Coordinates of C-alpha atoms and ligand atoms in Angstrom, one line a residue:
M1 CA 17.0 -9.5 7.2
I2 CA 15.1 -7.5 9.8
K3 CA 15.7 -8.6 13.7
F4 CA 13.5 -7.5 16.5
D5 CA 14.4 -7.0 20.0
F6 CA 11.2 -5.9 21.8
F7 CA 12.6 -7.4 24.8
T8 CA 16.2 -6.6 26.3
N9 CA 15.4 -2.9 26.8
T10 CA 11.8 -3.0 27.9
E11 CA 11.6 -5.9 30.2
K12 CA 12.4 -3.9 33.7
F13 CA 9.1 -2.1 32.9
L14 CA 6.9 -4.9 31.8
S15 CA 4.6 -7.3 34.1
K16 CA 5.7 -10.7 32.3
Q17 CA 1.8 -12.2 33.8
E18 CA 0.5 -9.0 32.4
L19 CA 2.3 -9.4 28.9
A20 CA 1.5 -13.5 28.8
N21 CA -2.3 -12.6 29.0
L22 CA -2.0 -10.1 26.3
L23 CA -0.3 -12.5 24.1
D24 CA -2.6 -15.1 24.9
K25 CA -5.2 -12.7 23.5
K26 CA -3.8 -13.4 19.7
P27 CA -6.1 -15.6 18.5
L28 CA -9.4 -13.6 19.4
I29 CA -7.2 -10.6 18.0
L30 CA -6.6 -12.5 14.9
E31 CA -10.3 -13.3 13.9
K32 CA -11.4 -9.9 14.8
F33 CA -8.5 -8.7 12.1
N34 CA -9.4 -11.4 9.5
T35 CA -13.0 -11.0 9.7
S36 CA -12.6 -7.5 9.1
N37 CA -13.8 -5.8 5.9
M38 CA -11.0 -3.5 5.5
V39 CA -7.9 -5.8 5.0
G40 CA -8.0 -5.8 1.1
W41 CA -4.2 -4.9 1.8
L42 CA -3.3 -8.5 2.5
K43 CA -3.6 -9.6 -1.0
R44 CA -1.6 -8.8 -4.1
P45 CA -3.1 -6.6 -6.6
D46 CA -4.6 -7.9 -9.8
D47 CA -2.6 -8.4 -12.9
E48 CA -5.1 -6.5 -14.5
V49 CA -4.2 -3.3 -12.4
L50 CA -0.4 -4.0 -12.7
E51 CA -0.9 -3.8 -16.8
K52 CA -2.9 -0.8 -16.6
I53 CA -0.7 1.0 -14.3
D54 CA 2.4 0.0 -16.6
Y55 CA 0.6 1.4 -19.3
L56 CA 0.3 4.6 -18.0
S57 CA 3.7 5.0 -16.2
K58 CA 5.2 4.3 -19.9
K59 CA 2.7 7.1 -21.4
I60 CA 3.7 9.5 -18.2
K61 CA 7.8 8.9 -19.3
A62 CA 7.2 9.5 -22.7
N63 CA 4.8 13.0 -22.5
S64 CA 6.3 14.3 -19.6
E65 CA 9.3 15.6 -17.5
L66 CA 7.5 15.0 -14.0
L67 CA 4.5 13.7 -12.3
V68 CA 2.6 15.8 -10.0
V69 CA 1.1 13.6 -7.2
V70 CA -1.9 15.3 -5.6
G71 CA -3.1 13.8 -2.3
I72 CA -3.1 13.9 1.3
G73 CA -2.5 11.4 4.6
G74 CA -2.8 8.1 3.4
S75 CA -3.0 9.0 -0.1
Y76 CA 0.4 10.2 -0.9
L77 CA 2.6 9.1 2.2
G78 CA 3.5 5.7 1.0
S79 CA 5.0 6.3 -2.0
Y80 CA 6.5 9.7 -0.8
S81 CA 8.1 8.1 1.9
Y82 CA 9.4 5.1 -0.2
H83 CA 10.7 7.1 -2.9
N84 CA 12.5 9.4 -0.1
I85 CA 14.2 6.9 1.2
F86 CA 15.8 5.3 -2.2
K87 CA 16.3 8.9 -4.1
K88 CA 19.6 10.4 -3.6
Y89 CA 20.7 13.2 -1.1
F90 CA 22.3 15.1 -4.5
N91 CA 22.5 14.9 -8.3
D92 CA 19.4 12.6 -8.1
N93 CA 18.4 11.2 -11.4
S94 CA 15.3 9.7 -10.7
F95 CA 12.0 10.6 -12.6
E96 CA 10.9 13.8 -10.8
I97 CA 7.8 13.6 -8.6
I98 CA 6.4 16.6 -6.9
Y99 CA 3.9 15.8 -4.0
A100 CA 1.4 18.5 -3.8
G101 CA -2.1 19.0 -2.1
T102 CA -0.7 18.7 1.4
T103 CA -0.9 22.8 2.1
L104 CA -3.4 25.6 1.7
S105 CA -0.2 27.7 1.5
S106 CA -0.3 30.2 -1.1
N107 CA 3.2 31.0 -1.1
Y108 CA 3.5 27.2 -1.6
L109 CA 0.8 27.0 -4.4
N110 CA 2.3 30.2 -6.2
D111 CA 6.0 29.2 -6.5
L112 CA 4.6 25.3 -7.6
V113 CA 2.5 26.8 -10.5
G114 CA 5.5 29.2 -11.4
Y115 CA 7.5 25.9 -11.4
L116 CA 5.0 24.1 -13.5
E117 CA 4.2 26.8 -16.0
N118 CA 7.4 25.7 -18.4
K119 CA 7.0 22.0 -17.9
D120 CA 5.6 19.2 -19.5
F121 CA 3.5 17.3 -16.7
T122 CA 1.1 14.8 -15.7
I123 CA -1.3 15.1 -12.5
N124 CA -2.3 12.1 -10.7
V125 CA -5.0 13.2 -8.1
I126 CA -5.4 10.6 -5.5
S127 CA -8.3 10.7 -3.0
K128 CA -10.2 8.0 -2.0
S129 CA -13.1 10.2 -1.2
G130 CA -12.8 12.6 -3.9
T131 CA -13.7 15.3 -1.5
T132 CA -10.8 16.6 0.6
L133 CA -10.2 19.8 0.4
E134 CA -6.9 20.4 -0.1
T135 CA -6.6 17.5 -2.7
T136 CA -9.5 18.8 -4.6
L137 CA -8.4 22.2 -4.5
T138 CA -4.9 21.7 -5.6
Y139 CA -6.2 19.8 -8.2
Q140 CA -8.1 22.7 -9.6
I141 CA -5.4 24.6 -9.8
L142 CA -3.1 22.3 -11.3
K143 CA -6.0 21.4 -14.0
E144 CA -6.6 24.9 -14.7
L145 CA -2.6 25.2 -15.5
L146 CA -3.2 22.4 -17.9
E147 CA -6.0 23.6 -19.7
K148 CA -4.0 26.7 -20.2
K149 CA -1.1 24.9 -21.7
Y150 CA -2.6 22.3 -23.9
S151 CA -5.8 21.5 -26.0
K152 CA -8.5 19.4 -24.4
E153 CA -7.3 16.2 -25.6
E154 CA -4.0 16.5 -24.0
V155 CA -5.5 17.6 -20.8
K156 CA -7.1 14.4 -20.6
E157 CA -4.0 12.6 -21.3
R158 CA -2.5 14.2 -18.4
I159 CA -4.6 13.7 -15.7
I160 CA -4.8 10.3 -13.8
V161 CA -7.5 10.0 -11.2
T162 CA -6.8 7.3 -8.5
T163 CA -10.1 7.0 -6.6
S164 CA -12.8 4.6 -5.2
K165 CA -15.3 3.8 -7.6
D166 CA -18.2 5.7 -6.4
S167 CA -16.4 9.3 -5.9
S168 CA -17.3 12.3 -7.9
L169 CA -13.6 12.5 -9.2
A170 CA -13.7 8.8 -10.9
S171 CA -13.8 8.9 -14.5
D172 CA -14.0 6.6 -17.5
E173 CA -10.4 7.4 -18.7
N174 CA -7.0 7.1 -17.2
F175 CA -8.9 6.0 -13.8
L176 CA -7.5 4.0 -11.5
E177 CA -9.4 2.4 -8.4
I178 CA -8.9 2.2 -5.0
P179 CA -10.9 -0.8 -3.6
S180 CA -13.2 -0.2 -1.1
D181 CA -11.8 -3.1 1.5
I182 CA -8.6 -0.5 1.8
G183 CA -8.1 2.6 3.6
G184 CA -5.9 5.3 2.9
R185 CA -3.0 4.6 5.1
Y186 CA -3.1 1.0 4.1
S187 CA -3.4 1.8 0.6
F188 CA 1.0 0.8 -0.1
L189 CA 0.0 -1.6 -2.4
T190 CA -2.8 -0.1 -4.6
P191 CA -2.9 2.0 -7.5
A192 CA -2.4 5.0 -4.6
H193 CA 1.1 4.3 -4.7
L194 CA 2.1 1.9 -7.1
L195 CA 1.6 4.1 -10.1
A196 CA 4.4 6.9 -8.5
L197 CA 6.5 4.1 -7.4
S198 CA 6.6 2.6 -10.9
L199 CA 8.3 5.2 -12.5
N200 CA 11.5 4.8 -10.6
Y201 CA 11.1 1.0 -9.1
D202 CA 9.9 -2.3 -10.2
I203 CA 6.9 -2.6 -8.7
K204 CA 6.6 -6.1 -9.2
K205 CA 9.6 -6.7 -6.8
I206 CA 8.1 -4.2 -4.2
I207 CA 4.8 -6.3 -4.5
D208 CA 7.0 -9.4 -3.7
N209 CA 9.1 -7.9 -1.2
Y210 CA 5.6 -6.8 0.7
M211 CA 4.1 -10.0 0.9
K212 CA 6.9 -11.6 2.4
G213 CA 6.5 -9.0 5.0
L214 CA 3.1 -10.5 5.9
N215 CA 5.3 -13.7 7.4
L216 CA 6.2 -10.8 10.0
I217 CA 2.6 -11.8 11.4
D218 CA 4.1 -13.2 15.2
E219 CA 6.7 -10.4 15.4
A220 CA 4.0 -7.6 14.5
Y221 CA 1.5 -9.2 17.4
T222 CA 4.4 -9.1 19.7
Y223 CA 5.4 -5.8 19.3
A224 CA 1.5 -4.4 19.5
C225 CA 1.4 -6.3 22.7
I226 CA 4.5 -4.5 24.3
R227 CA 3.1 -1.6 22.7
N228 CA 0.1 -2.1 24.4
M229 CA 1.9 -2.7 27.9
L230 CA 4.1 -0.2 28.1
Y231 CA 1.2 2.5 27.6
K232 CA -0.7 0.9 30.3
K233 CA 2.7 1.5 32.7
N234 CA 2.3 5.4 31.6
F235 CA 4.2 5.5 28.6
Y236 CA 1.8 7.2 26.5
V237 CA 4.3 8.4 23.7
E238 CA 6.5 6.3 21.1
N239 CA 9.6 7.9 19.9
F240 CA 10.3 6.5 16.4
C241 CA 13.7 7.2 16.5
V242 CA 16.0 7.0 13.1
Y243 CA 19.7 7.8 12.3
E244 CA 19.8 8.1 8.7
E245 CA 18.3 11.3 7.2
C246 CA 16.5 9.7 4.4
L247 CA 14.4 8.0 7.0
A248 CA 12.5 11.0 8.0
S249 CA 9.9 10.5 5.9
C250 CA 9.4 7.1 6.9
T251 CA 8.6 8.5 9.9
E252 CA 6.2 10.8 8.9
W253 CA 4.1 7.9 7.6
L254 CA 4.7 6.2 10.6
K255 CA 2.8 8.8 12.6
Q256 CA 0.0 8.9 10.2
L257 CA -0.2 5.4 10.6
F258 CA -0.3 5.0 14.3
A259 CA -2.0 7.9 15.2
E260 CA -5.4 7.9 12.8
T261 CA -5.1 3.9 13.5
E262 CA -5.1 4.2 17.1
G263 CA -5.6 7.6 18.5
K264 CA -9.6 7.1 19.3
D265 CA -12.0 6.9 22.2
N266 CA -9.7 8.6 24.3
K267 CA -7.1 6.3 23.8
G268 CA -3.8 5.3 21.9
I269 CA -0.3 6.2 21.8
L270 CA 1.0 9.7 20.6
P271 CA 3.7 8.8 18.0
M272 CA 6.7 11.3 17.5
S273 CA 10.2 11.1 15.9
T274 CA 13.6 12.0 16.3
I275 CA 16.0 11.9 13.4
N276 CA 19.5 11.6 14.8
T277 CA 22.2 12.3 15.4
R278 CA 20.4 16.2 15.0
D279 CA 17.7 15.7 17.4
L280 CA 20.2 14.5 20.4
H281 CA 20.5 18.0 20.0
S282 CA 17.5 19.1 21.1
L283 CA 14.6 16.5 22.2
G284 CA 17.2 14.2 23.3
Q285 CA 17.6 15.9 26.3
Y286 CA 14.0 15.5 27.3
I287 CA 13.9 12.1 26.3
Q288 CA 16.6 11.4 28.7
E289 CA 15.7 13.4 31.8
G290 CA 12.2 15.1 31.3
K291 CA 8.9 13.3 32.4
K292 CA 8.6 9.5 31.8
I293 CA 6.0 9.1 29.3
I294 CA 7.9 8.3 26.5
F295 CA 9.1 4.7 25.3
E296 CA 11.3 4.2 21.9
T297 CA 11.4 2.2 18.6
F298 CA 14.5 2.3 17.4
I299 CA 15.1 1.5 13.3
K300 CA 19.1 0.3 13.4
I301 CA 20.6 -0.3 9.9
N302 CA 23.7 -2.6 10.7
N303 CA 25.4 -2.3 7.4
S304 CA 26.0 0.9 5.0
S305 CA 28.7 2.3 2.3
S306 CA 31.5 3.2 4.1
F307 CA 32.7 6.8 4.6
I308 CA 36.3 7.1 6.2
V309 CA 37.7 9.9 8.5
N310 CA 40.8 9.8 10.4
G311 CA 40.8 6.0 10.0
Q312 CA 37.3 5.7 11.5
D313 CA 34.2 4.4 9.7
V314 CA 31.7 7.3 9.8
H315 CA 28.8 4.6 9.7
T316 CA 30.4 2.2 12.7
L317 CA 30.5 5.6 14.6
N318 CA 26.8 6.3 13.7
N319 CA 25.9 2.8 15.1
L320 CA 27.9 3.1 18.0
V321 CA 26.5 6.5 18.9
E322 CA 23.0 4.7 18.5
D323 CA 23.8 1.8 20.9
A324 CA 25.0 4.6 23.6
V325 CA 21.8 6.3 23.1
I326 CA 20.1 3.4 23.5
K327 CA 21.6 2.6 26.7
A328 CA 21.8 5.9 28.4
H329 CA 17.9 6.3 27.8
N330 CA 17.0 2.7 29.3
E331 CA 19.4 3.2 32.1
G332 CA 17.5 6.9 32.3
G333 CA 14.0 4.9 32.6
V334 CA 12.9 4.8 28.9
P335 CA 12.2 1.2 27.4
C336 CA 13.3 0.7 23.9
N337 CA 12.7 -1.4 21.3
I338 CA 15.1 -1.9 18.7
I339 CA 14.5 -3.3 15.3
E340 CA 17.4 -4.1 12.9
L341 CA 17.7 -4.1 9.1
D342 CA 20.9 -5.7 7.8
Y343 CA 20.9 -3.1 5.3
L344 CA 18.6 -0.2 3.8
N345 CA 17.2 -1.9 1.1
E346 CA 14.1 -2.5 -0.6
E347 CA 13.4 -5.6 0.5
N348 CA 13.8 -4.8 4.1
I349 CA 11.8 -1.7 3.6
A350 CA 8.5 -3.1 1.9
M351 CA 8.6 -5.9 4.8
L352 CA 8.6 -3.3 7.3
I353 CA 5.9 -1.0 5.9
V354 CA 3.7 -4.2 6.3
F355 CA 5.2 -5.2 9.5
F356 CA 4.1 -1.9 11.0
Q357 CA 0.7 -1.9 9.1
L358 CA 0.1 -5.3 11.0
S359 CA 1.1 -4.1 14.6
A360 CA -1.1 -0.6 13.8
A361 CA -4.0 -2.8 13.1
F362 CA -3.4 -5.5 15.9
S363 CA -2.5 -2.6 18.3
A364 CA -6.0 -0.7 18.0
Y365 CA -7.6 -3.9 18.2
L366 CA -6.1 -4.5 21.8
F367 CA -7.2 -0.6 22.7
E368 CA -11.1 -1.8 21.2
V369 CA -10.7 0.6 18.8
N370 CA -11.7 0.7 14.9
P371 CA -8.5 0.7 13.1
F372 CA -9.8 1.5 10.0
N373 CA -12.0 4.7 10.4
Q374 CA -10.6 7.9 11.5
P375 CA -13.7 9.7 12.5
G376 CA -11.6 12.6 14.4
V377 CA -10.6 13.8 10.9
E378 CA -13.9 14.5 9.7
V379 CA -14.8 16.8 13.2
Y380 CA -12.7 19.7 11.1
K381 CA -13.8 19.1 7.8
K382 CA -17.2 19.4 8.6
N383 CA -16.3 22.8 10.6
I384 CA -14.7 24.2 7.3
Q385 CA -18.3 23.2 5.5
E386 CA -20.2 25.1 8.0
K387 CA -17.9 28.2 7.3
L388 CA -17.9 27.9 3.4
K389 CA -21.4 27.9 3.4
Ligands
PA5_401 O1 -5.5 7.1 6.1 C1 -6.3 7.6 5.9 O2 -7.6 7.0 5.5 C2 -6.7 8.9 5.4 O3 -5.5 9.7 6.0 C3 -6.9 9.7 4.2 O4 -6.1 8.9 3.5 C4 -7.1 11.2 4.3 O5 -7.8 11.6 5.1 C5 -7.0 11.7 2.7 O6 -8.4 10.9 2.2 P1 -8.9 10.9 0.9 O7 -8.0 9.7 0.1 O8 -9.9 10.7 0.9 O9 -8.6 12.6 -0.2

């Protein structure tokens, strides 16, 4: 179960009338959203796609010790973040997945190749465009490594390409399609993430939980309105604040989702994150007493496994600290939204993913920008092409 509190700790910063006006715009925003040709992520994937994923997943488990996912941005953050939430901190015995393709660091690539030299692995290269430099370069390096280790036939078996139908990477074998009506950061329910997830999770359950999240459309719209209003009151930065280390990767996903969705045309809220209690000893100072441009969204977990020290349950203490911080920040002039999960479980996380996707898209429409493109990302890509000529 998820509870949302967008009012208790923001009310004093908002104008009731302006908020009512924004809430009244809902039918208009929903119409824009529903008539967009980029909302394929509201539908369940076809059974045929799930069967193919199941087949490939079994093959990977049979012939590989690990899967290397090669992708960047929306092409890896969904499954990466989900898996990081649920895998164990230590002695993790889940099927190993390495997320490569996010760096051009030679140190990293050398270490990666060294690690993979004596491993049996499969590559899942994921790129909707098929042209992203980091992805294609890492893919080339790892493919060459496969070619050194295996026969031509076996190399083919060990490469799975997830891309759009018309991309240059698309092939007849081991090909999973990213539908044209779903953009990278909205692709959680596509093979771009479902294949990697299928190695450790029941993806049918993930899909069912995700579909339940679509019922949060009203809450998502309200949250988008609150964010928009806070922005208009000069709160230009949103701090996503979590009190579980494993949610750090979820905040990476959130930053990418919101930054690429609404940071356009000289508008948009700048997302940041704090992983507490760690960051209470760094960014916490700025948030409490620095320039008042930040509002916060806390993801709070009500129940957890217990760990008792000196008769005190540490999770209760963690939540006590979180409440104390919300109070202190709020009194210090920082508006705070609270999203409360009864448990950190798969159902809540899948629902939260959809909630944030819906909110980000609504938010972009309220800013009057296109939620589903990222023209700014293309600027540096063009510069590279010029330099590499
Ligand atoms: O959300 C997005 O659309 C982007 O972050 C892309 O996922 C990212 O740029 C990678 O693009 P591609 O999948 O084409 O390699």
